[in-house]
mmCIF file of C-alpha atoms and ligand atoms in Angstrom:
data_model
loop_
_atom_site.group_PDB
_atom_site.id
_atom_site.type_symbol
_atom_site.label_atom_id
_atom_site.label_comp_id
_atom_site.label_asym_id
_atom_site.label_seq_id
_atom_site.Cartn_x
_atom_site.Cartn_y
_atom_site.Cartn_z
ATOM 1 C CA MET A 1 149.746 84.860 158.846
ATOM 2 C CA MET A 2 153.317 85.050 160.072
ATOM 3 C CA THR A 3 154.975 84.566 156.699
ATOM 4 C CA ASN A 4 156.920 87.385 155.174
ATOM 5 C CA LEU A 5 156.555 88.878 151.729
ATOM 6 C CA ILE A 6 160.207 89.692 151.423
ATOM 7 C CA GLU A 7 162.558 86.825 150.708
ATOM 8 C CA GLU A 8 164.886 88.254 148.120
ATOM 9 C CA ALA A 9 164.835 91.477 146.147
ATOM 10 C CA GLN A 10 162.337 91.285 143.334
ATOM 11 C CA ARG A 11 159.841 93.464 141.460
ATOM 12 C CA ALA A 12 156.557 94.920 142.639
ATOM 13 C CA LEU A 13 153.827 96.671 140.654
ATOM 14 C CA ILE A 14 151.403 98.817 142.645
ATOM 15 C CA ILE A 15 148.281 99.897 140.733
ATOM 16 C CA GLY A 16 146.041 102.463 142.412
ATOM 17 C CA ALA A 17 143.081 104.525 141.251
ATOM 18 C CA HIS A 18 144.197 107.889 142.665
ATOM 19 C CA PRO A 19 147.344 109.685 143.742
ATOM 20 C CA ASP A 20 147.554 108.724 147.488
ATOM 21 C CA ASP A 21 145.723 105.343 147.367
ATOM 22 C CA SER A 22 148.994 103.402 147.346
ATOM 23 C CA GLU A 23 150.421 105.263 150.336
ATOM 24 C CA PHE A 24 147.260 105.027 152.459
ATOM 25 C CA SER A 25 146.777 101.336 151.756
ATOM 26 C CA CYS A 26 150.283 99.908 151.645
ATOM 27 C CA GLY A 27 152.859 102.673 152.155
ATOM 28 C CA GLY A 28 154.564 100.721 154.962
ATOM 29 C CA THR A 29 154.904 97.634 152.784
ATOM 30 C CA ILE A 30 156.209 99.671 149.851
ATOM 31 C CA ALA A 31 158.837 101.356 152.065
ATOM 32 C CA LYS A 32 159.914 97.923 153.265
ATOM 33 C CA LEU A 33 160.238 96.629 149.706
ATOM 34 C CA GLY A 34 162.303 99.684 148.794
ATOM 35 C CA GLN A 35 164.645 99.126 151.733
ATOM 36 C CA GLN A 36 165.107 95.497 150.679
ATOM 37 C CA GLY A 37 166.171 96.498 147.188
ATOM 38 C CA TRP A 38 162.989 95.644 145.346
ATOM 39 C CA ASP A 39 162.273 97.385 142.056
ATOM 40 C CA VAL A 40 158.951 99.125 142.700
ATOM 41 C CA THR A 41 156.723 100.664 140.006
ATOM 42 C CA TYR A 42 153.529 102.639 140.526
ATOM 43 C CA VAL A 43 150.713 102.887 138.018
ATOM 44 C CA VAL A 44 148.417 105.770 139.033
ATOM 45 C CA CYS A 45 145.245 105.472 136.972
ATOM 46 C CA THR A 46 143.505 108.831 137.460
ATOM 47 C CA ASN A 47 144.768 112.369 137.865
ATOM 48 C CA GLY A 48 142.730 112.861 141.059
ATOM 49 C CA ASN A 49 141.151 115.979 139.596
ATOM 50 C CA LYS A 50 137.960 115.773 141.657
ATOM 51 C CA GLY A 51 139.535 115.169 145.050
ATOM 52 C CA SER A 52 138.996 118.556 146.674
ATOM 53 C CA HIS A 53 136.409 120.498 148.671
ATOM 54 C CA ASP A 54 138.066 123.836 147.808
ATOM 55 C CA PRO A 55 135.485 125.804 145.763
ATOM 56 C CA ALA A 56 138.227 127.996 144.273
ATOM 57 C CA ILE A 57 140.326 125.259 142.715
ATOM 58 C CA THR A 58 139.991 124.082 139.119
ATOM 59 C CA ALA A 59 140.133 120.446 138.089
ATOM 60 C CA TYR A 60 143.173 121.130 135.915
ATOM 61 C CA ARG A 61 145.134 122.840 138.699
ATOM 62 C CA LEU A 62 144.213 120.062 141.116
ATOM 63 C CA SER A 63 145.538 117.403 138.737
ATOM 64 C CA GLU A 64 148.881 119.216 138.558
ATOM 65 C CA ILE A 65 149.108 119.500 142.348
ATOM 66 C CA ARG A 66 148.238 115.871 142.901
ATOM 67 C CA GLU A 67 150.756 114.576 140.399
ATOM 68 C CA ALA A 68 153.511 116.567 142.136
ATOM 69 C CA GLU A 69 152.349 115.290 145.538
ATOM 70 C CA GLN A 70 152.380 111.735 144.220
ATOM 71 C CA ARG A 71 155.962 112.103 142.966
ATOM 72 C CA ALA A 72 157.093 113.476 146.334
ATOM 73 C CA ALA A 73 155.335 110.738 148.318
ATOM 74 C CA ALA A 74 156.719 107.958 146.125
ATOM 75 C CA ALA A 75 160.234 109.370 146.510
ATOM 76 C CA VAL A 76 159.914 109.061 150.312
ATOM 77 C CA LEU A 77 159.127 105.345 149.907
ATOM 78 C CA GLY A 78 161.909 104.612 147.398
ATOM 79 C CA VAL A 79 159.642 103.922 144.417
ATOM 80 C CA GLN A 80 161.693 103.750 141.208
ATOM 81 C CA ARG A 81 159.130 104.964 138.693
ATOM 82 C CA ILE A 82 155.551 106.157 138.323
ATOM 83 C CA ILE A 83 153.349 105.698 135.285
ATOM 84 C CA PHE A 84 150.576 108.318 135.257
ATOM 85 C CA LEU A 85 147.593 107.223 133.126
ATOM 86 C CA ARG A 86 145.799 110.560 133.763
ATOM 87 C CA TYR A 87 142.235 109.351 133.384
ATOM 88 C CA ASN A 88 139.699 111.735 134.868
ATOM 89 C CA ASP A 89 138.861 111.091 138.494
ATOM 90 C CA GLY A 90 135.543 109.301 139.027
ATOM 91 C CA GLU A 91 135.122 108.222 135.412
ATOM 92 C CA LEU A 92 136.918 104.855 135.288
ATOM 93 C CA GLU A 93 135.105 101.720 134.206
ATOM 94 C CA PRO A 94 136.505 98.182 134.047
ATOM 95 C CA THR A 95 136.325 98.097 130.246
ATOM 96 C CA PRO A 96 138.157 95.586 128.038
ATOM 97 C CA ALA A 97 140.460 98.468 127.051
ATOM 98 C CA LEU A 98 141.424 99.237 130.663
ATOM 99 C CA ARG A 99 141.894 95.538 131.352
ATOM 100 C CA ALA A 100 144.205 95.253 128.309
ATOM 101 C CA GLU A 101 146.174 98.267 129.477
ATOM 102 C CA MET A 102 146.716 96.647 132.879
ATOM 103 C CA ALA A 103 147.800 93.407 131.201
ATOM 104 C CA LEU A 104 150.313 95.373 129.147
ATOM 105 C CA TYR A 105 151.963 96.878 132.238
ATOM 106 C CA ILE A 106 152.025 93.484 133.967
ATOM 107 C CA ARG A 107 153.724 91.891 130.952
ATOM 108 C CA TYR A 108 156.160 94.793 130.601
ATOM 109 C CA PHE A 109 157.268 95.183 134.237
ATOM 110 C CA LYS A 110 157.041 91.455 135.128
ATOM 111 C CA PRO A 111 156.170 91.967 138.811
ATOM 112 C CA ASN A 112 156.566 89.126 141.300
ATOM 113 C CA ALA A 113 154.088 90.883 143.574
ATOM 114 C CA LEU A 114 151.079 92.806 142.236
ATOM 115 C CA PHE A 115 149.087 95.151 144.524
ATOM 116 C CA THR A 116 145.705 96.789 143.942
ATOM 117 C CA HIS A 117 142.239 97.581 145.365
ATOM 118 C CA ASP A 118 139.904 94.799 146.508
ATOM 119 C CA PRO A 119 136.913 95.352 144.158
ATOM 120 C CA TRP A 120 134.723 93.051 146.243
ATOM 121 C CA LYS A 121 134.877 95.249 149.334
ATOM 122 C CA HIS A 122 131.317 95.786 150.516
ATOM 123 C CA TYR A 123 129.944 99.315 150.734
ATOM 124 C CA MET A 124 132.981 100.828 149.027
ATOM 125 C CA LEU A 125 131.660 104.044 147.553
ATOM 126 C CA HIS A 126 134.325 105.134 145.099
ATOM 127 C CA PRO A 127 133.655 103.717 141.614
ATOM 128 C CA ASP A 128 137.310 104.104 140.553
ATOM 129 C CA HIS A 129 138.496 101.766 143.325
ATOM 130 C CA ARG A 130 136.160 99.036 142.087
ATOM 131 C CA ALA A 131 136.963 99.654 138.416
ATOM 132 C CA VAL A 132 140.721 99.488 138.949
ATOM 133 C CA GLY A 133 140.483 96.404 141.171
ATOM 134 C CA PHE A 134 138.512 94.502 138.547
ATOM 135 C CA ALA A 135 140.647 95.729 135.630
ATOM 136 C CA VAL A 136 143.867 94.649 137.359
ATOM 137 C CA ILE A 137 142.554 91.223 138.385
ATOM 138 C CA GLU A 138 141.155 90.556 134.923
ATOM 139 C CA GLY A 139 144.301 92.043 133.371
ATOM 140 C CA ALA A 140 146.408 89.567 135.348
ATOM 141 C CA VAL A 141 144.500 86.744 133.657
ATOM 142 C CA SER A 142 145.094 88.282 130.203
ATOM 143 C CA ALA A 143 148.771 88.791 131.042
ATOM 144 C CA ARG A 144 149.430 85.172 131.917
ATOM 145 C CA ASP A 145 147.801 83.369 128.934
ATOM 146 C CA HIS A 146 149.375 83.712 125.489
ATOM 147 C CA LEU A 147 146.143 83.569 123.475
ATOM 148 C CA TYR A 148 145.029 86.865 125.006
ATOM 149 C CA MET A 149 146.357 89.807 123.009
ATOM 150 C CA PRO A 150 148.664 87.793 120.729
ATOM 151 C CA GLY A 151 150.010 91.008 119.244
ATOM 152 C CA LEU A 152 151.705 91.872 122.512
ATOM 153 C CA GLY A 153 153.606 88.600 122.385
ATOM 154 C CA GLN A 154 154.758 89.417 118.853
ATOM 155 C CA ILE A 155 156.391 92.651 120.027
ATOM 156 C CA GLY A 156 158.175 90.933 122.886
ATOM 157 C CA LEU A 157 155.615 91.430 125.662
ATOM 158 C CA THR A 158 155.353 87.732 126.354
ATOM 159 C CA VAL A 159 153.179 86.201 129.044
ATOM 160 C CA TRP A 160 153.868 86.923 132.707
ATOM 161 C CA ARG A 161 152.336 85.507 135.851
ATOM 162 C CA PRO A 162 152.993 87.331 139.144
ATOM 163 C CA GLN A 163 153.490 84.956 142.079
ATOM 164 C CA ALA A 164 150.850 86.701 144.096
ATOM 165 C CA LEU A 165 148.214 89.390 143.982
ATOM 166 C CA TYR A 166 147.718 91.467 147.128
ATOM 167 C CA LEU A 167 144.352 93.236 147.491
ATOM 168 C CA TRP A 168 144.287 96.145 149.915
ATOM 169 C CA ALA A 169 141.304 97.384 151.928
ATOM 170 C CA ALA A 170 140.284 93.749 151.664
ATOM 171 C CA GLU A 171 136.861 92.371 152.458
ATOM 172 C CA GLN A 172 138.455 89.201 153.861
ATOM 173 C CA PRO A 173 142.140 89.836 154.626
ATOM 174 C CA ASP A 174 144.276 86.752 155.162
ATOM 175 C CA TYR A 175 147.815 88.139 154.998
ATOM 176 C CA THR A 176 149.499 90.818 157.094
ATOM 177 C CA GLU A 177 152.778 92.528 156.379
ATOM 178 C CA ASP A 178 154.739 93.697 159.430
ATOM 179 C CA ILE A 179 155.299 97.448 159.003
ATOM 180 C CA SER A 180 156.470 98.224 162.548
ATOM 181 C CA ALA A 181 159.786 99.528 161.187
ATOM 182 C CA THR A 182 158.338 101.536 158.284
ATOM 183 C CA LEU A 183 155.140 103.077 159.706
ATOM 184 C CA GLU A 184 156.941 106.421 160.158
ATOM 185 C CA LEU A 185 158.010 106.385 156.499
ATOM 186 C CA LYS A 186 154.415 105.698 155.486
ATOM 187 C CA LEU A 187 153.288 108.725 157.499
ATOM 188 C CA ALA A 188 156.066 110.847 156.004
ATOM 189 C CA ALA A 189 154.909 109.864 152.516
ATOM 190 C CA LEU A 190 151.293 110.640 153.375
ATOM 191 C CA ARG A 191 152.298 114.112 154.589
ATOM 192 C CA GLU A 192 153.339 114.919 151.000
ATOM 193 C CA HIS A 193 149.675 114.722 149.964
ATOM 194 C CA HIS A 194 148.967 118.211 151.300
ATOM 195 C CA SER A 195 145.825 118.731 149.219
ATOM 196 C CA GLN A 196 144.305 115.609 150.755
ATOM 197 C CA ILE A 197 145.297 115.730 154.412
ATOM 198 C CA ASP A 198 146.287 119.220 155.562
ATOM 199 C CA HIS A 199 142.681 120.125 156.408
ATOM 200 C CA VAL A 200 141.770 116.716 157.889
ATOM 201 C CA GLU A 201 141.771 116.709 161.674
ATOM 202 C CA GLY A 202 143.305 113.607 163.292
ATOM 203 C CA TRP A 203 144.232 111.750 160.088
ATOM 204 C CA GLU A 204 147.601 110.696 161.490
ATOM 205 C CA GLN A 205 146.068 109.190 164.627
ATOM 206 C CA ARG A 206 143.619 107.272 162.463
ATOM 207 C CA VAL A 207 146.398 105.862 160.259
ATOM 208 C CA ARG A 208 148.379 104.827 163.376
ATOM 209 C CA GLN A 209 145.292 103.247 164.908
ATOM 210 C CA ARG A 210 144.501 101.259 161.770
ATOM 211 C CA ALA A 211 148.108 100.024 161.531
ATOM 212 C CA ARG A 212 147.942 98.940 165.176
ATOM 213 C CA GLU A 213 144.648 97.093 164.649
ATOM 214 C CA GLN A 214 145.755 95.388 161.446
ATOM 215 C CA GLY A 215 149.107 94.416 162.989
ATOM 216 C CA GLN A 216 147.586 93.095 166.195
ATOM 217 C CA ALA A 217 145.844 90.175 164.528
ATOM 218 C CA ALA A 218 149.209 88.878 163.292
ATOM 219 C CA GLY A 219 151.202 89.737 166.419
ATOM 220 C CA TYR A 220 152.905 92.837 164.997
ATOM 221 C CA GLU A 221 153.139 96.299 166.492
ATOM 222 C CA ALA A 222 151.910 97.705 163.170
ATOM 223 C CA GLY A 223 150.690 95.992 160.034
ATOM 224 C CA GLU A 224 149.018 96.272 156.661
ATOM 225 C CA ALA A 225 146.446 93.611 155.846
ATOM 226 C CA PHE A 226 145.700 92.182 152.423
ATOM 227 C CA LYS A 227 143.773 89.447 150.709
ATOM 228 C CA LYS A 228 146.560 87.408 149.114
ATOM 229 C CA ILE A 229 145.741 85.450 145.977
ATOM 230 C CA SER A 230 148.420 83.083 144.695
ATOM 231 C CA LEU A 231 148.513 82.981 140.922
HETATM 232 ZN ZN1 ZN B 1 141.237 106.542 145.942
#
């Protein structure tokens, strides 16, 4: 539990279902990676175009707002690039096509650390979180074995095996990253998601509380907990 993710600067790939998932779940860890010189890439699978209770907003307008918010939040954390897949919110399924797409990004960016949703989390309501979690995990298998998608190998996207997969909002977390020094950056990034948090009373206190609880188990002032799977 006391080990540290960061040994030397490497590459991380963070794959989330919606604009804001990455910041809520591992913004402190991402900020830390950025400070340590890691090359960090986001893949944001949906455009978040259903994430509003405002009866006046259209799905199209919301997708534009959320993409801009995602860019601003990622800039706070030092993320180098964002790939927007722009699938419609709430409509993702862990199809072979989505799995292949995830494998393609894993082979292309060659991450040492791969982060995504834990699809086995009990009572998780959002279907996109499950779909992305499964597609990334299954995509990691396709990415590492050369007989999957042989055409990718023939255009130079040869096999790649991340050292570890980190599942956030984990059913059974067994690894905690110390984010005591980057919790404020996480909150600053979250504040960029105006459409998601401006109307939510007490969100900041809840994020602080969760960081305290997750850190406590590992002896940190603040932490982010994951299920870590070595590949
Ligand atoms: Zn989400």
